[in-house]
Amino acid sequence: MIQKTEQLYEGKAKKVFATTDPDLVIVSYKDDATAFNGAKKGTIVGKGVVNNRMSNYLMEKLTKEAGVPTHYVEELSERETLVKRVKIVPLEVIVRNIAAGSLAKRLGLAEGTPLKRTVLEYCYKCDALDDPMVNEYHILAMEYCTKEELDTIASLAQKINDYLKAYFASINVELVDFKLEFGKTKDGKIVLADEISPDTCRFWDATTHEKLDKDRFRRDMGGVEDAYKEMMKRVLG
Ligand code: UDP
């Protein structure tokens, strides 16, 4: 039996614990919510449960049905999951299908404008610098990862998008955009890590275009808990 040992890290939405197996860690999802690099703080009751269960479900499907390697090992409880210990590549990989958020602002597009092809963006994970956007040249010059790793990350991100877009369409949800993080296992393999949840994706109801994600918290729209519950119901039944 794998036992939880000391806490390794506490982030904005999750805690990470070491275990008696040096290659495995336990992630524990909290209800704490932050936005705008921690400037806005709050609680979304039940969020940790939704994000944990939804993320695990989607990662399992991605592996089984699309051949995407992930850090996921086993769901331990409503809020806790056993995952492979990885070294996180310090990049936020943003995948966009429809203009929203910072892209809509930057390029002067109305939110909801469909993009003619998938847009991939990278941000360097660094709170002190407010996660600046970087391109392939910056990433290689700064050695955030190797060229080969970046090519793997880009092709996995496209594969994940193709799979998830179709999956969410089947539950009447538009996958507007989302953020991925990748990690490197001890044998040097790049795997999908972190989470896939309403915290990290923009989900719009395909019929009404109602927002079913963290934008309701970021933009003080109300109905935050209900939106998370609705997504949980559509994904997990
Ligand atoms: N995102 C995220 N964490 C971040 C920044 C963005 O999970 O630190 C997600 C966000 O939920 C959205 C997508 O990445 O689904 C694109 O976000 P954008 O760059 O538009 O930034 P935002 O408008 O969220 O600040």
PDB file of C-alpha atoms and ligand atoms in Angstrom:
ATOM      1  CA  MET A   1       0.000   0.000   0.000  1.00  0.00           C
ATOM      2  CA  ILE A   2       1.286   3.420  -0.960  1.00  0.00           C
ATOM      3  CA  GLN A   3       1.189   5.869   1.946  1.00  0.00           C
ATOM      4  CA  LYS A   4       1.103   9.650   1.872  1.00  0.00           C
ATOM      5  CA  THR A   5       4.180  11.163   3.532  1.00  0.00           C
ATOM      6  CA  GLU A   6       5.243  14.839   3.683  1.00  0.00           C
ATOM      7  CA  GLN A   7       3.703  17.797   1.843  1.00  0.00           C
ATOM      8  CA  LEU A   8       6.007  18.857  -0.993  1.00  0.00           C
ATOM      9  CA  TYR A   9       4.189  21.895  -2.267  1.00  0.00           C
ATOM     10  CA  GLU A  10       1.052  23.965  -1.885  1.00  0.00           C
ATOM     11  CA  GLY A  11      -0.151  25.796  -4.982  1.00  0.00           C
ATOM     12  CA  LYS A  12      -3.170  28.008  -5.604  1.00  0.00           C
ATOM     13  CA  ALA A  13      -5.594  25.147  -6.217  1.00  0.00           C
ATOM     14  CA  LYS A  14      -3.787  21.964  -5.171  1.00  0.00           C
ATOM     15  CA  LYS A  15      -1.438  20.457  -2.626  1.00  0.00           C
ATOM     16  CA  VAL A  16       1.134  17.841  -3.560  1.00  0.00           C
ATOM     17  CA  PHE A  17       2.340  15.135  -1.165  1.00  0.00           C
ATOM     18  CA  ALA A  18       5.243  12.715  -1.393  1.00  0.00           C
ATOM     19  CA  THR A  19       4.494   9.024  -0.939  1.00  0.00           C
ATOM     20  CA  THR A  20       6.361   5.929   0.118  1.00  0.00           C
ATOM     21  CA  ASP A  21       7.025   5.337  -3.613  1.00  0.00           C
ATOM     22  CA  PRO A  22       9.630   7.872  -4.825  1.00  0.00           C
ATOM     23  CA  ASP A  23       8.147   7.852  -8.347  1.00  0.00           C
ATOM     24  CA  LEU A  24       4.590   8.702  -7.274  1.00  0.00           C
ATOM     25  CA  VAL A  25       2.988  11.728  -5.613  1.00  0.00           C
ATOM     26  CA  ILE A  26      -0.527  12.488  -4.381  1.00  0.00           C
ATOM     27  CA  VAL A  27      -2.355  15.593  -5.597  1.00  0.00           C
ATOM     28  CA  SER A  28      -5.090  17.015  -3.352  1.00  0.00           C
ATOM     29  CA  TYR A  29      -7.565  19.454  -4.920  1.00  0.00           C
ATOM     30  CA  LYS A  30      -8.772  22.470  -2.909  1.00  0.00           C
ATOM     31  CA  ASP A  31     -11.833  24.682  -3.287  1.00  0.00           C
ATOM     32  CA  ASP A  32      -9.625  27.815  -3.287  1.00  0.00           C
ATOM     33  CA  ALA A  33      -9.961  29.888  -6.425  1.00  0.00           C
ATOM     34  CA  THR A  34      -7.662  32.625  -7.675  1.00  0.00           C
ATOM     35  CA  ALA A  35      -7.596  34.719 -10.814  1.00  0.00           C
ATOM     36  CA  PHE A  36      -5.386  37.392 -12.363  1.00  0.00           C
ATOM     37  CA  ASN A  37      -2.217  35.805 -10.988  1.00  0.00           C
ATOM     38  CA  GLY A  38      -3.584  35.605  -7.445  1.00  0.00           C
ATOM     39  CA  ALA A  39      -4.906  39.199  -7.295  1.00  0.00           C
ATOM     40  CA  LYS A  40      -8.483  37.901  -6.938  1.00  0.00           C
ATOM     41  CA  LYS A  41      -9.150  35.224  -4.320  1.00  0.00           C
ATOM     42  CA  GLY A  42     -12.213  33.242  -3.298  1.00  0.00           C
ATOM     43  CA  THR A  43     -13.748  29.856  -2.697  1.00  0.00           C
ATOM     44  CA  ILE A  44     -15.817  27.805  -5.093  1.00  0.00           C
ATOM     45  CA  VAL A  45     -17.576  25.219  -2.929  1.00  0.00           C
ATOM     46  CA  GLY A  46     -17.128  21.717  -4.360  1.00  0.00           C
ATOM     47  CA  LYS A  47     -14.658  22.810  -7.048  1.00  0.00           C
ATOM     48  CA  GLY A  48     -11.901  20.482  -5.827  1.00  0.00           C
ATOM     49  CA  VAL A  49     -14.157  17.462  -6.246  1.00  0.00           C
ATOM     50  CA  VAL A  50     -15.328  18.503  -9.722  1.00  0.00           C
ATOM     51  CA  ASN A  51     -11.816  19.264 -10.963  1.00  0.00           C
ATOM     52  CA  ASN A  52     -10.290  16.100  -9.534  1.00  0.00           C
ATOM     53  CA  ARG A  53     -12.942  13.758 -10.904  1.00  0.00           C
ATOM     54  CA  MET A  54     -13.325  15.486 -14.280  1.00  0.00           C
ATOM     55  CA  SER A  55      -9.602  15.721 -14.875  1.00  0.00           C
ATOM     56  CA  ASN A  56      -9.046  12.055 -14.037  1.00  0.00           C
ATOM     57  CA  TYR A  57     -11.918  10.958 -16.251  1.00  0.00           C
ATOM     58  CA  LEU A  58     -10.632  12.986 -19.213  1.00  0.00           C
ATOM     59  CA  MET A  59      -7.012  11.885 -18.773  1.00  0.00           C
ATOM     60  CA  GLU A  60      -8.062   8.237 -18.683  1.00  0.00           C
ATOM     61  CA  LYS A  61     -10.094   8.689 -21.874  1.00  0.00           C
ATOM     62  CA  LEU A  62      -7.233  10.549 -23.571  1.00  0.00           C
ATOM     63  CA  THR A  63      -4.892   7.661 -22.848  1.00  0.00           C
ATOM     64  CA  LYS A  64      -7.292   4.880 -23.813  1.00  0.00           C
ATOM     65  CA  GLU A  65      -8.932   6.508 -26.808  1.00  0.00           C
ATOM     66  CA  ALA A  66      -6.282   8.857 -28.200  1.00  0.00           C
ATOM     67  CA  GLY A  67      -3.014   7.303 -26.984  1.00  0.00           C
ATOM     68  CA  VAL A  68      -1.976  10.427 -25.031  1.00  0.00           C
ATOM     69  CA  PRO A  69       0.460   9.646 -22.180  1.00  0.00           C
ATOM     70  CA  THR A  70      -0.455  11.365 -18.889  1.00  0.00           C
ATOM     71  CA  HIS A  71       0.709  11.531 -15.275  1.00  0.00           C
ATOM     72  CA  TYR A  72      -2.572   9.955 -14.057  1.00  0.00           C
ATOM     73  CA  VAL A  73      -2.284   6.722 -12.056  1.00  0.00           C
ATOM     74  CA  GLU A  74      -5.306   6.235  -9.768  1.00  0.00           C
ATOM     75  CA  GLU A  75      -8.123   8.227  -8.169  1.00  0.00           C
ATOM     76  CA  LEU A  76      -7.842   7.735  -4.396  1.00  0.00           C
ATOM     77  CA  SER A  77     -10.849   9.743  -3.226  1.00  0.00           C
ATOM     78  CA  GLU A  78     -13.127  12.611  -4.248  1.00  0.00           C
ATOM     79  CA  ARG A  79     -10.268  15.086  -3.936  1.00  0.00           C
ATOM     80  CA  GLU A  80      -7.083  13.002  -4.071  1.00  0.00           C
ATOM     81  CA  THR A  81      -5.275  11.331  -6.943  1.00  0.00           C
ATOM     82  CA  LEU A  82      -2.095   9.339  -7.293  1.00  0.00           C
ATOM     83  CA  VAL A  83       0.045  10.636 -10.170  1.00  0.00           C
ATOM     84  CA  LYS A  84       3.514   9.997 -11.563  1.00  0.00           C
ATOM     85  CA  ARG A  85       6.173  12.260 -10.138  1.00  0.00           C
ATOM     86  CA  VAL A  86       7.331  14.479 -13.004  1.00  0.00           C
ATOM     87  CA  LYS A  87       9.476  17.530 -13.535  1.00  0.00           C
ATOM     88  CA  ILE A  88       7.063  20.143 -14.858  1.00  0.00           C
ATOM     89  CA  VAL A  89       8.164  21.852 -18.093  1.00  0.00           C
ATOM     90  CA  PRO A  90       7.808  25.526 -17.078  1.00  0.00           C
ATOM     91  CA  LEU A  91       5.332  26.380 -19.841  1.00  0.00           C
ATOM     92  CA  GLU A  92       1.605  26.990 -19.956  1.00  0.00           C
ATOM     93  CA  VAL A  93       0.491  25.626 -23.298  1.00  0.00           C
ATOM     94  CA  ILE A  94      -2.653  27.461 -24.417  1.00  0.00           C
ATOM     95  CA  VAL A  95      -4.816  25.940 -27.138  1.00  0.00           C
ATOM     96  CA  ARG A  96      -7.516  28.070 -28.763  1.00  0.00           C
ATOM     97  CA  ASN A  97     -10.417  27.275 -31.067  1.00  0.00           C
ATOM     98  CA  ILE A  98     -12.536  30.405 -30.552  1.00  0.00           C
ATOM     99  CA  ALA A  99     -11.307  33.906 -29.628  1.00  0.00           C
ATOM    100  CA  ALA A 100     -11.832  34.782 -25.946  1.00  0.00           C
ATOM    101  CA  GLY A 101     -10.036  36.311 -22.977  1.00  0.00           C
ATOM    102  CA  SER A 102      -6.570  37.708 -23.547  1.00  0.00           C
ATOM    103  CA  LEU A 103      -6.476  36.757 -27.263  1.00  0.00           C
ATOM    104  CA  ALA A 104      -9.717  38.617 -28.023  1.00  0.00           C
ATOM    105  CA  LYS A 105      -8.294  41.661 -26.232  1.00  0.00           C
ATOM    106  CA  ARG A 106      -4.847  41.507 -27.829  1.00  0.00           C
ATOM    107  CA  LEU A 107      -6.071  41.116 -31.413  1.00  0.00           C
ATOM    108  CA  GLY A 108      -9.226  43.220 -31.074  1.00  0.00           C
ATOM    109  CA  LEU A 109     -11.578  40.331 -31.833  1.00  0.00           C
ATOM    110  CA  ALA A 110     -15.109  39.940 -30.522  1.00  0.00           C
ATOM    111  CA  GLU A 111     -15.268  37.109 -27.970  1.00  0.00           C
ATOM    112  CA  GLY A 112     -16.780  34.135 -29.767  1.00  0.00           C
ATOM    113  CA  THR A 113     -15.085  34.721 -33.137  1.00  0.00           C
ATOM    114  CA  PRO A 114     -14.205  31.255 -34.474  1.00  0.00           C
ATOM    115  CA  LEU A 115     -10.502  30.881 -35.348  1.00  0.00           C
ATOM    116  CA  LYS A 116      -9.840  29.511 -38.862  1.00  0.00           C
ATOM    117  CA  ARG A 117      -7.256  27.139 -37.422  1.00  0.00           C
ATOM    118  CA  THR A 118      -6.135  26.084 -33.975  1.00  0.00           C
ATOM    119  CA  VAL A 119      -3.881  28.623 -32.239  1.00  0.00           C
ATOM    120  CA  LEU A 120      -1.129  27.405 -29.884  1.00  0.00           C
ATOM    121  CA  GLU A 121       0.506  29.830 -27.462  1.00  0.00           C
ATOM    122  CA  TYR A 122       3.185  29.347 -24.809  1.00  0.00           C
ATOM    123  CA  CYS A 123       3.619  31.269 -21.570  1.00  0.00           C
ATOM    124  CA  TYR A 124       6.647  30.934 -19.313  1.00  0.00           C
ATOM    125  CA  LYS A 125       5.376  29.764 -15.900  1.00  0.00           C
ATOM    126  CA  CYS A 126       6.651  32.458 -13.555  1.00  0.00           C
ATOM    127  CA  ASP A 127       4.329  34.257 -11.127  1.00  0.00           C
ATOM    128  CA  ALA A 128       6.890  37.020 -10.474  1.00  0.00           C
ATOM    129  CA  LEU A 129       6.859  37.890 -14.200  1.00  0.00           C
ATOM    130  CA  ASP A 130       3.108  37.312 -14.588  1.00  0.00           C
ATOM    131  CA  ASP A 131       3.561  34.307 -16.937  1.00  0.00           C
ATOM    132  CA  PRO A 132       4.886  36.187 -20.001  1.00  0.00           C
ATOM    133  CA  MET A 133       4.062  34.869 -23.461  1.00  0.00           C
ATOM    134  CA  VAL A 134       7.088  33.331 -25.185  1.00  0.00           C
ATOM    135  CA  ASN A 135       7.689  31.776 -28.595  1.00  0.00           C
ATOM    136  CA  GLU A 136       9.764  28.801 -29.720  1.00  0.00           C
ATOM    137  CA  TYR A 137      12.925  30.930 -29.987  1.00  0.00           C
ATOM    138  CA  HIS A 138      12.640  32.154 -26.376  1.00  0.00           C
ATOM    139  CA  ILE A 139      11.893  28.621 -25.141  1.00  0.00           C
ATOM    140  CA  LEU A 140      14.974  27.134 -26.834  1.00  0.00           C
ATOM    141  CA  ALA A 141      17.274  30.071 -25.972  1.00  0.00           C
ATOM    142  CA  MET A 142      16.229  29.859 -22.315  1.00  0.00           C
ATOM    143  CA  GLU A 143      16.329  26.034 -22.392  1.00  0.00           C
ATOM    144  CA  TYR A 144      12.883  25.654 -20.829  1.00  0.00           C
ATOM    145  CA  CYS A 145      12.864  22.369 -22.794  1.00  0.00           C
ATOM    146  CA  THR A 146      14.594  20.885 -25.839  1.00  0.00           C
ATOM    147  CA  LYS A 147      13.459  21.219 -29.465  1.00  0.00           C
ATOM    148  CA  GLU A 148      12.463  17.573 -29.480  1.00  0.00           C
ATOM    149  CA  GLU A 149      10.427  17.968 -26.290  1.00  0.00           C
ATOM    150  CA  LEU A 150       8.718  21.070 -27.662  1.00  0.00           C
ATOM    151  CA  ASP A 151       7.792  19.240 -30.871  1.00  0.00           C
ATOM    152  CA  THR A 152       6.307  16.437 -28.763  1.00  0.00           C
ATOM    153  CA  ILE A 153       4.391  18.954 -26.629  1.00  0.00           C
ATOM    154  CA  ALA A 154       2.979  20.738 -29.706  1.00  0.00           C
ATOM    155  CA  SER A 155       1.865  17.537 -31.374  1.00  0.00           C
ATOM    156  CA  LEU A 156       0.315  16.178 -28.140  1.00  0.00           C
ATOM    157  CA  ALA A 157      -1.512  19.500 -27.632  1.00  0.00           C
ATOM    158  CA  GLN A 158      -3.037  19.227 -31.135  1.00  0.00           C
ATOM    159  CA  LYS A 159      -4.023  15.614 -30.557  1.00  0.00           C
ATOM    160  CA  ILE A 160      -5.592  16.478 -27.183  1.00  0.00           C
ATOM    161  CA  ASN A 161      -7.515  19.339 -28.795  1.00  0.00           C
ATOM    162  CA  ASP A 162      -8.833  17.174 -31.640  1.00  0.00           C
ATOM    163  CA  TYR A 163     -10.022  14.547 -29.185  1.00  0.00           C
ATOM    164  CA  LEU A 164     -11.485  16.903 -26.558  1.00  0.00           C
ATOM    165  CA  LYS A 165     -13.217  19.191 -29.079  1.00  0.00           C
ATOM    166  CA  ALA A 166     -15.165  16.227 -30.462  1.00  0.00           C
ATOM    167  CA  TYR A 167     -15.824  14.799 -27.004  1.00  0.00           C
ATOM    168  CA  PHE A 168     -17.185  18.090 -25.605  1.00  0.00           C
ATOM    169  CA  ALA A 169     -19.297  18.617 -28.749  1.00  0.00           C
ATOM    170  CA  SER A 170     -20.961  15.269 -27.930  1.00  0.00           C
ATOM    171  CA  ILE A 171     -22.155  16.721 -24.596  1.00  0.00           C
ATOM    172  CA  ASN A 172     -23.244  20.012 -26.227  1.00  0.00           C
ATOM    173  CA  VAL A 173     -20.250  22.011 -25.009  1.00  0.00           C
ATOM    174  CA  GLU A 174     -17.973  24.206 -27.104  1.00  0.00           C
ATOM    175  CA  LEU A 175     -14.321  23.905 -26.125  1.00  0.00           C
ATOM    176  CA  VAL A 176     -13.305  27.544 -26.589  1.00  0.00           C
ATOM    177  CA  ASP A 177      -9.744  27.378 -25.253  1.00  0.00           C
ATOM    178  CA  PHE A 178      -7.711  25.661 -22.550  1.00  0.00           C
ATOM    179  CA  LYS A 179      -4.342  25.474 -20.828  1.00  0.00           C
ATOM    180  CA  LEU A 180      -2.155  22.389 -20.583  1.00  0.00           C
ATOM    181  CA  GLU A 181       0.997  21.603 -18.655  1.00  0.00           C
ATOM    182  CA  PHE A 182       3.419  18.824 -19.450  1.00  0.00           C
ATOM    183  CA  GLY A 183       5.953  17.026 -17.288  1.00  0.00           C
ATOM    184  CA  LYS A 184       8.984  14.840 -17.792  1.00  0.00           C
ATOM    185  CA  THR A 185       9.082  11.445 -16.078  1.00  0.00           C
ATOM    186  CA  LYS A 186      12.268  10.036 -14.591  1.00  0.00           C
ATOM    187  CA  ASP A 187      12.876   8.127 -17.819  1.00  0.00           C
ATOM    188  CA  GLY A 188      12.649  11.343 -19.817  1.00  0.00           C
ATOM    189  CA  LYS A 189       9.200  10.843 -21.311  1.00  0.00           C
ATOM    190  CA  ILE A 190       6.932  13.878 -21.883  1.00  0.00           C
ATOM    191  CA  VAL A 191       3.455  13.326 -20.382  1.00  0.00           C
ATOM    192  CA  LEU A 192       0.372  15.475 -19.889  1.00  0.00           C
ATOM    193  CA  ALA A 193       0.271  16.700 -16.272  1.00  0.00           C
ATOM    194  CA  ASP A 194      -1.663  19.199 -14.106  1.00  0.00           C
ATOM    195  CA  GLU A 195      -5.430  19.165 -14.760  1.00  0.00           C
ATOM    196  CA  ILE A 196      -8.178  19.556 -17.348  1.00  0.00           C
ATOM    197  CA  SER A 197     -11.133  21.232 -15.644  1.00  0.00           C
ATOM    198  CA  PRO A 198     -13.404  24.281 -15.642  1.00  0.00           C
ATOM    199  CA  ASP A 199     -10.478  26.100 -13.954  1.00  0.00           C
ATOM    200  CA  THR A 200      -8.266  25.587 -16.985  1.00  0.00           C
ATOM    201  CA  CYS A 201     -10.720  25.441 -19.911  1.00  0.00           C
ATOM    202  CA  ARG A 202     -13.353  27.753 -21.326  1.00  0.00           C
ATOM    203  CA  PHE A 203     -16.556  25.771 -21.803  1.00  0.00           C
ATOM    204  CA  TRP A 204     -19.603  27.330 -23.458  1.00  0.00           C
ATOM    205  CA  ASP A 205     -22.982  25.645 -23.800  1.00  0.00           C
ATOM    206  CA  ALA A 206     -23.180  24.967 -27.540  1.00  0.00           C
ATOM    207  CA  THR A 207     -26.811  26.090 -27.782  1.00  0.00           C
ATOM    208  CA  THR A 208     -27.064  29.074 -25.423  1.00  0.00           C
ATOM    209  CA  HIS A 209     -23.331  30.008 -25.306  1.00  0.00           C
ATOM    210  CA  GLU A 210     -23.700  30.270 -21.537  1.00  0.00           C
ATOM    211  CA  LYS A 211     -20.307  30.167 -19.783  1.00  0.00           C
ATOM    212  CA  LEU A 212     -19.743  26.976 -17.757  1.00  0.00           C
ATOM    213  CA  ASP A 213     -16.268  27.655 -16.364  1.00  0.00           C
ATOM    214  CA  LYS A 214     -14.060  29.834 -14.191  1.00  0.00           C
ATOM    215  CA  ASP A 215     -14.865  32.981 -16.204  1.00  0.00           C
ATOM    216  CA  ARG A 216     -18.005  33.185 -14.028  1.00  0.00           C
ATOM    217  CA  PHE A 217     -15.669  33.677 -11.033  1.00  0.00           C
ATOM    218  CA  ARG A 218     -13.149  35.919 -12.854  1.00  0.00           C
ATOM    219  CA  ARG A 219     -15.926  38.194 -14.111  1.00  0.00           C
ATOM    220  CA  ASP A 220     -18.198  38.097 -11.012  1.00  0.00           C
ATOM    221  CA  MET A 221     -21.070  36.648 -13.010  1.00  0.00           C
ATOM    222  CA  GLY A 222     -22.589  34.528 -10.215  1.00  0.00           C
ATOM    223  CA  GLY A 223     -23.717  30.936 -10.643  1.00  0.00           C
ATOM    224  CA  VAL A 224     -20.132  29.711 -10.328  1.00  0.00           C
ATOM    225  CA  GLU A 225     -20.857  26.551  -8.291  1.00  0.00           C
ATOM    226  CA  ASP A 226     -23.820  25.674 -10.527  1.00  0.00           C
ATOM    227  CA  ALA A 227     -21.660  25.961 -13.643  1.00  0.00           C
ATOM    228  CA  TYR A 228     -19.054  23.561 -12.198  1.00  0.00           C
ATOM    229  CA  LYS A 229     -21.850  21.162 -11.139  1.00  0.00           C
ATOM    230  CA  GLU A 230     -23.420  21.319 -14.600  1.00  0.00           C
ATOM    231  CA  MET A 231     -20.090  20.431 -16.257  1.00  0.00           C
ATOM    232  CA  MET A 232     -19.602  17.571 -13.790  1.00  0.00           C
ATOM    233  CA  LYS A 233     -23.096  16.273 -14.610  1.00  0.00           C
ATOM    234  CA  ARG A 234     -22.499  16.427 -18.376  1.00  0.00           C
ATOM    235  CA  VAL A 235     -19.104  14.723 -18.154  1.00  0.00           C
ATOM    236  CA  LEU A 236     -19.657  12.161 -15.391  1.00  0.00           C
ATOM    237  CA  GLY A 237     -23.452  11.732 -15.540  1.00  0.00           C
TER     238      GLY A 237
HETATM  239  N1  UDP B   1      -5.611  29.649 -18.342  1.00  0.00           N
HETATM  240  C1  UDP B   1      -5.300  28.942 -17.194  1.00  0.00           C
HETATM  241  N2  UDP B   1      -4.352  29.444 -16.339  1.00  0.00           N
HETATM  242  C2  UDP B   1      -3.722  30.618 -16.566  1.00  0.00           C
HETATM  243  C3  UDP B   1      -4.033  31.336 -17.733  1.00  0.00           C
HETATM  244  C4  UDP B   1      -4.984  30.817 -18.611  1.00  0.00           C
HETATM  245  O1  UDP B   1      -5.826  27.862 -16.947  1.00  0.00           O
HETATM  246  O2  UDP B   1      -2.870  31.010 -15.744  1.00  0.00           O
HETATM  247  C5  UDP B   1      -6.630  29.110 -19.290  1.00  0.00           C
HETATM  248  C6  UDP B   1      -7.931  29.889 -19.227  1.00  0.00           C
HETATM  249  O3  UDP B   1      -8.846  29.264 -18.353  1.00  0.00           O
HETATM  250  C7  UDP B   1      -8.423  29.818 -20.649  1.00  0.00           C
HETATM  251  C8  UDP B   1      -7.152  29.698 -21.492  1.00  0.00           C
HETATM  252  O4  UDP B   1      -6.140  29.256 -20.606  1.00  0.00           O
HETATM  253  O5  UDP B   1      -9.199  28.641 -20.834  1.00  0.00           O
HETATM  254  C9  UDP B   1      -6.743  30.970 -22.180  1.00  0.00           C
HETATM  255  O6  UDP B   1      -6.644  32.007 -21.238  1.00  0.00           O
HETATM  256  P1  UDP B   1      -6.270  33.513 -21.640  1.00  0.00           P
HETATM  257  O7  UDP B   1      -4.878  33.541 -22.169  1.00  0.00           O
HETATM  258  O8  UDP B   1      -7.338  34.053 -22.516  1.00  0.00           O
HETATM  259  O9  UDP B   1      -6.176  34.249 -20.273  1.00  0.00           O
HETATM  260  P2  UDP B   1      -7.306  34.759 -19.301  1.00  0.00           P
HETATM  261  O10 UDP B   1      -8.280  35.500 -20.132  1.00  0.00           O
HETATM  262  O11 UDP B   1      -7.847  33.527 -18.666  1.00  0.00           O
HETATM  263  O12 UDP B   1      -6.513  35.613 -18.383  1.00  0.00           O
END
